[in-house]
CSV table of C-alpha atoms and ligand atoms in Angstrom, one decimal:
chain,number,residue,atom,x,y,z
D,120,MET,CA,0.3,1.0,-10.6
D,121,LYS,CA,-1.2,3.9,-8.6
D,122,VAL,CA,0.6,7.0,-7.6
D,123,LEU,CA,-0.6,9.3,-4.8
D,124,LEU,CA,0.1,12.9,-5.9
D,125,VAL,CA,-0.1,15.4,-3.0
D,126,GLU,CA,0.2,18.9,-4.3
D,127,ASP,CA,-1.8,22.1,-3.8
D,128,ASP,CA,-0.7,23.9,-6.9
D,129,ALA,CA,-3.4,23.2,-9.5
D,130,MET,CA,-1.2,23.9,-12.5
D,131,ILE,CA,1.4,21.4,-11.4
D,132,THR,CA,-1.2,18.9,-10.5
D,133,SER,CA,-3.0,18.9,-13.8
D,134,GLY,CA,0.3,18.8,-15.8
D,135,LEU,CA,1.7,16.0,-13.7
D,136,CYS,CA,-1.5,14.0,-13.7
D,137,TYR,CA,-1.7,14.1,-17.5
D,138,ALA,CA,2.0,13.1,-17.9
D,139,LEU,CA,1.8,10.3,-15.4
D,140,GLU,CA,-1.4,8.9,-17.0
D,141,GLN,CA,0.2,9.0,-20.4
D,142,ASP,CA,3.0,7.0,-18.9
D,143,GLY,CA,0.6,4.3,-17.8
D,144,PHE,CA,0.1,5.3,-14.1
D,145,GLU,CA,-3.1,5.7,-12.3
D,146,VAL,CA,-3.1,8.9,-10.3
D,147,ASP,CA,-4.9,9.9,-7.0
D,148,THR,CA,-4.7,13.6,-6.5
D,149,VAL,CA,-5.1,15.4,-3.2
D,150,SER,CA,-4.0,18.9,-2.1
D,151,THR,CA,-3.9,18.7,1.8
D,152,VAL,CA,-2.2,16.7,4.5
D,153,THR,CA,-5.6,15.5,5.8
D,154,ALA,CA,-6.8,14.2,2.5
D,155,ALA,CA,-3.4,12.6,1.8
D,156,ILE,CA,-3.5,10.7,5.1
D,157,HIS,CA,-7.0,9.6,4.3
D,158,ALA,CA,-6.1,8.5,0.8
D,159,LEU,CA,-3.1,6.5,2.3
D,160,GLN,CA,-5.5,4.6,4.6
D,161,GLY,CA,-7.4,3.6,1.5
D,162,GLY,CA,-4.3,1.7,0.4
D,163,GLY,CA,-3.3,0.5,-3.0
D,164,HIS,CA,-0.6,3.1,-3.8
D,165,SER,CA,2.8,2.2,-5.1
D,166,LEU,CA,4.5,5.6,-4.7
D,167,VAL,CA,3.8,9.0,-3.2
D,168,LEU,CA,4.8,12.3,-4.9
D,169,LEU,CA,4.8,14.9,-2.2
D,170,ASP,CA,4.8,18.7,-2.1
D,171,LEU,CA,6.4,20.0,1.1
D,172,GLY,CA,4.3,23.1,1.7
D,173,LEU,CA,0.6,22.2,2.0
D,174,PRO,CA,-2.2,24.4,3.1
D,175,ASP,CA,-2.9,22.5,6.3
D,176,GLY,CA,0.6,21.5,7.2
D,177,SER,CA,3.8,20.0,6.0
D,178,GLY,CA,4.5,17.1,3.6
D,179,TYR,CA,6.7,15.7,6.3
D,180,THR,CA,3.6,14.4,8.1
D,181,VAL,CA,2.5,12.6,5.0
D,182,CYS,CA,5.9,11.2,4.5
D,183,LYS,CA,6.0,9.8,8.0
D,184,ALA,CA,2.6,8.1,7.5
D,185,ALA,CA,3.6,6.7,4.1
D,186,LYS,CA,6.8,5.3,5.5
D,187,GLU,CA,5.7,4.0,8.9
D,188,GLU,CA,2.5,2.4,7.9
D,189,GLN,CA,3.2,1.0,4.4
D,190,ASP,CA,6.9,1.7,3.7
D,191,LEU,CA,5.9,3.3,0.4
D,192,PRO,CA,8.5,5.0,-1.8
D,193,VAL,CA,8.3,8.8,-1.5
D,194,ILE,CA,9.6,11.5,-3.8
D,195,PHE,CA,9.5,15.1,-2.6
D,196,LEU,CA,8.5,17.9,-5.0
D,197,THR,CA,10.3,20.9,-3.6
D,198,ALA,CA,10.6,24.6,-4.3
D,199,VAL,CA,14.0,26.1,-4.6
D,200,GLU,CA,13.6,27.8,-1.2
D,201,ASP,CA,12.8,24.4,0.4
D,202,GLU,CA,16.2,23.0,-0.5
D,203,GLY,CA,17.5,23.5,3.1
D,204,ASN,CA,14.6,21.3,4.3
D,205,VAL,CA,15.2,18.5,1.8
D,206,VAL,CA,17.8,17.0,4.1
D,207,LYS,CA,15.1,16.6,6.7
D,208,GLY,CA,12.9,14.8,4.3
D,209,LEU,CA,15.6,12.5,3.2
D,210,ASP,CA,16.4,11.8,6.9
D,211,MET,CA,12.8,10.8,7.3
D,212,GLY,CA,13.2,8.2,4.7
D,213,ALA,CA,12.1,10.0,1.5
D,214,ASP,CA,13.7,8.2,-1.4
D,215,ASP,CA,14.4,11.2,-3.6
D,216,TYR,CA,13.5,14.8,-4.3
D,217,ILE,CA,13.1,17.0,-7.4
D,218,THR,CA,13.2,20.8,-7.4
D,219,LYS,CA,10.4,22.8,-9.1
D,220,PRO,CA,10.2,23.7,-11.9
D,221,PHE,CA,11.3,20.3,-13.2
D,222,ARG,CA,11.1,18.5,-16.5
D,223,ILE,CA,8.4,15.8,-16.5
D,224,ARG,CA,10.8,13.4,-18.2
D,225,GLU,CA,13.3,13.8,-15.4
D,226,LEU,CA,10.6,13.1,-12.8
D,227,LEU,CA,9.4,10.0,-14.7
D,228,SER,CA,13.0,8.7,-14.8
D,229,ARG,CA,13.4,9.3,-11.0
D,230,ILE,CA,10.1,7.5,-10.4
D,231,ARG,CA,11.2,4.5,-12.4
D,232,SER,CA,14.5,4.4,-10.6
D,233,VAL,CA,12.9,4.5,-7.2
D,234,LEU,CA,10.4,1.9,-8.1
D,235,ARG,CA,13.2,-0.4,-9.4
D,236,ARG,CA,15.0,-0.1,-6.1
D,237,TYR,CA,11.8,-1.1,-4.3
D,238,GLU,CA,11.2,-4.1,-6.6
D,239,LYS,CA,14.7,-5.4,-5.9
D,240,ARG,CA,13.8,-5.5,-2.2
D,241,GLY,CA,11.1,-8.0,-3.1
D,242,GLY,CA,8.1,-5.7,-3.0
D,243,ASP,CA,7.3,-6.5,0.6
D,244,ALA,CA,10.0,-4.5,2.4
D,245,GLY,CA,12.2,-7.2,3.9
D,246,GLY,CA,9.7,-10.0,4.1
D,247,VAL,CA,7.2,-8.1,6.2
D,248,LEU,CA,3.6,-7.2,5.1
D,249,LYS,CA,1.8,-5.0,7.5
D,250,PHE,CA,-1.9,-4.0,7.9
D,251,GLY,CA,-3.4,-2.6,11.0
D,252,ASP,CA,-1.7,-4.2,14.0
D,253,VAL,CA,-1.0,-7.4,12.0
D,254,ARG,CA,2.3,-8.3,10.5
D,255,ILE,CA,3.0,-11.2,8.2
D,256,LEU,CA,6.6,-12.4,8.2
D,257,THR,CA,6.6,-13.9,4.7
D,258,ARG,CA,10.0,-15.5,4.9
D,259,GLU,CA,9.0,-17.5,8.0
D,260,ALA,CA,5.3,-17.8,7.1
D,261,LYS,CA,4.4,-16.4,10.5
D,262,VAL,CA,1.7,-13.9,11.5
D,263,GLN,CA,1.8,-11.6,14.5
D,264,LYS,CA,-0.8,-9.4,16.0
D,265,ASN,CA,0.5,-6.7,18.3
D,266,GLY,CA,3.8,-8.5,18.3
D,267,GLN,CA,2.3,-11.8,19.5
D,268,GLU,CA,2.4,-14.8,17.1
D,269,VAL,CA,-1.0,-16.0,15.9
D,270,PRO,CA,-1.0,-19.6,14.8
D,271,LEU,CA,-2.7,-20.1,11.5
D,272,THR,CA,-3.4,-23.3,9.5
D,273,ALA,CA,-1.7,-23.5,6.1
D,274,MET,CA,-5.0,-22.7,4.4
D,275,GLU,CA,-5.7,-19.7,6.6
D,276,TYR,CA,-2.2,-18.4,6.0
D,277,ARG,CA,-2.5,-18.8,2.2
D,278,LEU,CA,-5.8,-17.0,2.2
D,279,LEU,CA,-4.5,-14.1,4.3
D,280,LEU,CA,-1.3,-13.8,2.2
D,281,CYS,CA,-3.2,-13.7,-1.0
D,282,MET,CA,-5.2,-10.7,0.1
D,283,ALA,CA,-2.5,-8.9,2.1
D,284,GLU,CA,-0.1,-8.9,-0.9
D,285,HIS,CA,-2.6,-6.6,-2.7
D,286,PRO,CA,-3.9,-4.2,-0.1
D,287,GLY,CA,-7.1,-2.4,-1.3
D,288,GLN,CA,-7.8,-4.9,-4.0
D,289,VAL,CA,-11.2,-6.7,-3.8
D,290,PHE,CA,-10.9,-10.4,-4.2
D,291,SER,CA,-13.9,-12.3,-5.5
D,292,ARG,CA,-14.8,-15.5,-3.7
D,293,ASN,CA,-13.8,-17.5,-6.8
D,294,ARG,CA,-10.4,-16.0,-6.9
D,295,LEU,CA,-9.8,-16.8,-3.3
D,296,LEU,CA,-11.0,-20.3,-3.7
D,297,GLU,CA,-8.5,-20.7,-6.5
D,298,SER,CA,-5.7,-19.4,-4.3
D,299,ILE,CA,-6.3,-22.0,-1.6
D,300,TRP,CA,-7.1,-24.9,-3.9
D,301,ASP,CA,-3.6,-26.1,-4.4
D,302,VAL,CA,-2.8,-26.1,-0.7
D,303,SER,CA,-5.7,-28.4,0.1
D,304,GLY,CA,-5.6,-30.7,-2.9
D,305,ASP,CA,-9.3,-31.2,-2.0
D,306,PHE,CA,-12.3,-29.4,-3.3
D,307,VAL,CA,-12.9,-26.3,-1.3
D,308,ASN,CA,-16.4,-25.1,-1.6
D,309,ASP,CA,-17.9,-21.7,-1.1
D,310,ASN,CA,-19.1,-22.5,2.4
D,311,THR,CA,-15.7,-23.7,3.4
D,312,LEU,CA,-14.3,-20.3,2.3
D,313,THR,CA,-16.8,-18.5,4.5
D,314,VAL,CA,-15.6,-20.7,7.4
D,315,TYR,CA,-11.9,-19.8,6.7
D,316,VAL,CA,-12.6,-16.1,6.6
D,317,LYS,CA,-14.6,-16.4,9.8
D,318,ARG,CA,-11.7,-18.2,11.5
D,319,LEU,CA,-9.2,-15.7,10.3
D,320,ARG,CA,-11.3,-12.9,11.6
D,321,GLU,CA,-11.7,-14.6,15.0
D,322,LYS,CA,-7.9,-14.9,15.2
D,323,LEU,CA,-6.9,-11.4,13.9
D,324,GLU,CA,-9.7,-8.9,14.4
D,325,ASP,CA,-10.3,-7.0,17.6
D,326,ASP,CA,-14.0,-7.7,17.2
D,327,ALA,CA,-14.7,-10.5,14.7
D,328,ALA,CA,-18.4,-9.4,14.6
D,329,ASN,CA,-17.3,-6.0,13.2
D,330,PRO,CA,-14.3,-6.8,11.1
D,331,THR,CA,-12.0,-3.9,10.1
D,332,LEU,CA,-9.0,-5.8,8.8
D,333,ILE,CA,-10.6,-8.3,6.5
D,334,ARG,CA,-13.6,-6.4,5.1
D,335,THR,CA,-16.6,-7.9,3.3
D,336,VAL,CA,-17.3,-6.0,0.1
D,337,ARG,CA,-21.0,-6.7,-0.5
D,338,GLY,CA,-21.7,-8.7,-3.6
D,339,LEU,CA,-18.1,-8.7,-4.6
D,340,GLY,CA,-15.9,-10.5,-2.1
D,341,TYR,CA,-13.3,-9.6,0.5
D,342,CYS,CA,-10.6,-6.9,0.8
D,343,ILE,CA,-7.7,-6.1,3.2
D,344,GLY,CA,-6.7,-2.5,3.7
Q,441,LIG,CA1,2.7,23.9,-2.1
């Protein structure tokens, strides 16, 4: 599980990083709004720890991006003098906040509690997975692009869902073949997989010749997000 830590105080960052890693988390550390937005676009995070006062702007901007694009859990790390602003953060959808200086143990327990709340929601925030301008309504097994429904075959849907459930993760061709095997009941070969990916791109990408949603990771496989 990967945490994005957005904090410009090097002392806090190094202490937190160490504690989180000891607790089994992977940590991405950035110290500016710009770097945080960039890191979020890379995907793969399960939670954001967010300082409010950053050198190039406010943590609010990062919170907005984390919420609107991926509905990630966000915990603010605030200074005592920020407390008046915490309300604004919570209004923006932040899940919790903790005031500096804090005890690491307390933060870890808040993190676990926020993550538990998200898990209860089923992980995909109310049955919707989003990437770019594509939404997958997992309860209805429907896919929309820019709000318009895109008809997919069962095989295409299964393949898309498999990758979209793990944004940022690279799927080998073998792993994807396994994921669609039980839908078809027939042998799906490597060339067939190439055809399915091509069809998915034709249906979902703005420009199927230059795919940005379903990326090819050379020599490894495919990746969404
Ligand atoms: Ca700061």
